[in-house]
Amino acid sequence: EPGVTWAELLEQAKQRGRFVVPGGAAATGVADPGVFGGSSGLFSRSLGSAMENMQAADLILANGTLVKVNESSHADLFWALRGGS
């Protein structure tokens, strides 16, 4: 959801028995540069960046089409989103 902060996302994940690798400060938005390797979070050294742990993403193409990208669907775009990792 737009406008979600890391703190809100971490709390929601915790309530569901999940963990998210945060990319930056708790008050910043989830779509901050930390997701894409621009900063390091508390767990970056042990778990890698949020970008490296991405499993899938919804992406809007230049023509306006919404696609889900992951390792098996639009793998080339998924690879690029993860910074080539």
Coordinates of C-alpha atoms in Angstrom, one line a residue:
E1 CA 0.0 0.0 0.0
P2 CA 1.4 3.5 -0.8
G3 CA 2.7 5.4 2.1
V4 CA 3.7 2.5 4.2
T5 CA 6.7 3.0 6.5
W6 CA 9.2 0.3 7.4
A7 CA 7.9 0.4 11.0
E8 CA 4.3 -0.3 9.8
L9 CA 5.4 -3.1 7.5
L10 CA 7.6 -4.7 10.1
E11 CA 4.7 -4.7 12.6
Q12 CA 2.3 -6.3 10.1
A13 CA 4.9 -8.9 9.1
K14 CA 5.4 -9.7 12.8
Q15 CA 1.7 -10.2 13.4
R16 CA 1.7 -12.7 10.6
G17 CA 4.8 -14.6 11.8
R18 CA 6.9 -13.2 9.0
F19 CA 10.1 -11.1 8.8
V20 CA 11.0 -8.4 6.3
V21 CA 14.6 -7.2 5.7
P22 CA 14.3 -3.5 6.3
G23 CA 16.2 -1.2 4.0
G24 CA 16.4 2.0 6.1
A25 CA 15.1 4.0 9.0
A26 CA 11.8 3.0 10.5
A27 CA 10.1 6.3 9.6
T28 CA 11.0 6.1 5.9
G29 CA 8.7 4.7 3.3
V30 CA 9.1 1.2 2.1
A31 CA 9.8 2.4 -1.5
D32 CA 12.8 4.4 -0.3
P33 CA 16.2 3.9 -1.9
G34 CA 17.1 1.4 0.8
V35 CA 15.1 -1.2 -1.0
F36 CA 17.2 -0.8 -4.1
G37 CA 20.6 -0.9 -2.4
G38 CA 20.9 2.8 -1.5
S39 CA 21.3 2.3 2.2
S40 CA 22.0 -0.5 4.7
G41 CA 19.7 -1.6 7.4
L42 CA 20.2 -3.4 10.7
F43 CA 20.2 -6.8 9.1
S44 CA 22.0 -6.1 5.8
R45 CA 25.3 -7.7 6.8
S46 CA 23.7 -11.0 7.9
L47 CA 20.7 -11.2 5.5
G48 CA 21.7 -9.0 2.6
S49 CA 19.7 -6.1 1.2
A50 CA 15.9 -6.0 0.8
M51 CA 16.5 -5.9 -2.9
E52 CA 18.5 -9.2 -2.8
N53 CA 15.7 -10.8 -0.8
M54 CA 12.9 -9.7 -3.1
Q55 CA 10.8 -12.7 -4.3
A56 CA 8.3 -10.9 -6.6
A57 CA 7.1 -7.4 -7.5
D58 CA 4.2 -5.8 -9.3
L59 CA 5.6 -3.6 -12.1
I60 CA 3.9 -1.2 -14.4
L61 CA 5.4 -1.4 -17.9
A62 CA 6.0 1.7 -20.1
N63 CA 2.8 0.8 -22.0
G64 CA 0.7 0.8 -18.8
T65 CA 0.4 -2.9 -18.4
L66 CA 0.6 -4.3 -14.8
V67 CA 2.7 -7.4 -14.6
K68 CA 3.9 -9.6 -11.7
V69 CA 7.6 -10.3 -12.1
N70 CA 9.6 -13.1 -10.4
E71 CA 12.1 -15.8 -11.2
S72 CA 9.7 -17.6 -13.6
S73 CA 7.5 -14.7 -14.9
H74 CA 9.3 -11.9 -16.7
A75 CA 12.6 -13.2 -15.3
D76 CA 14.6 -10.6 -17.2
L77 CA 12.7 -7.7 -15.5
F78 CA 13.0 -9.4 -12.1
W79 CA 16.7 -9.7 -12.6
A80 CA 17.0 -6.0 -13.5
L81 CA 14.9 -4.9 -10.5
R82 CA 17.2 -6.8 -8.2
G83 CA 20.1 -4.9 -9.6
G84 CA 21.4 -7.9 -11.6
S85 CA 21.8 -10.0 -8.6

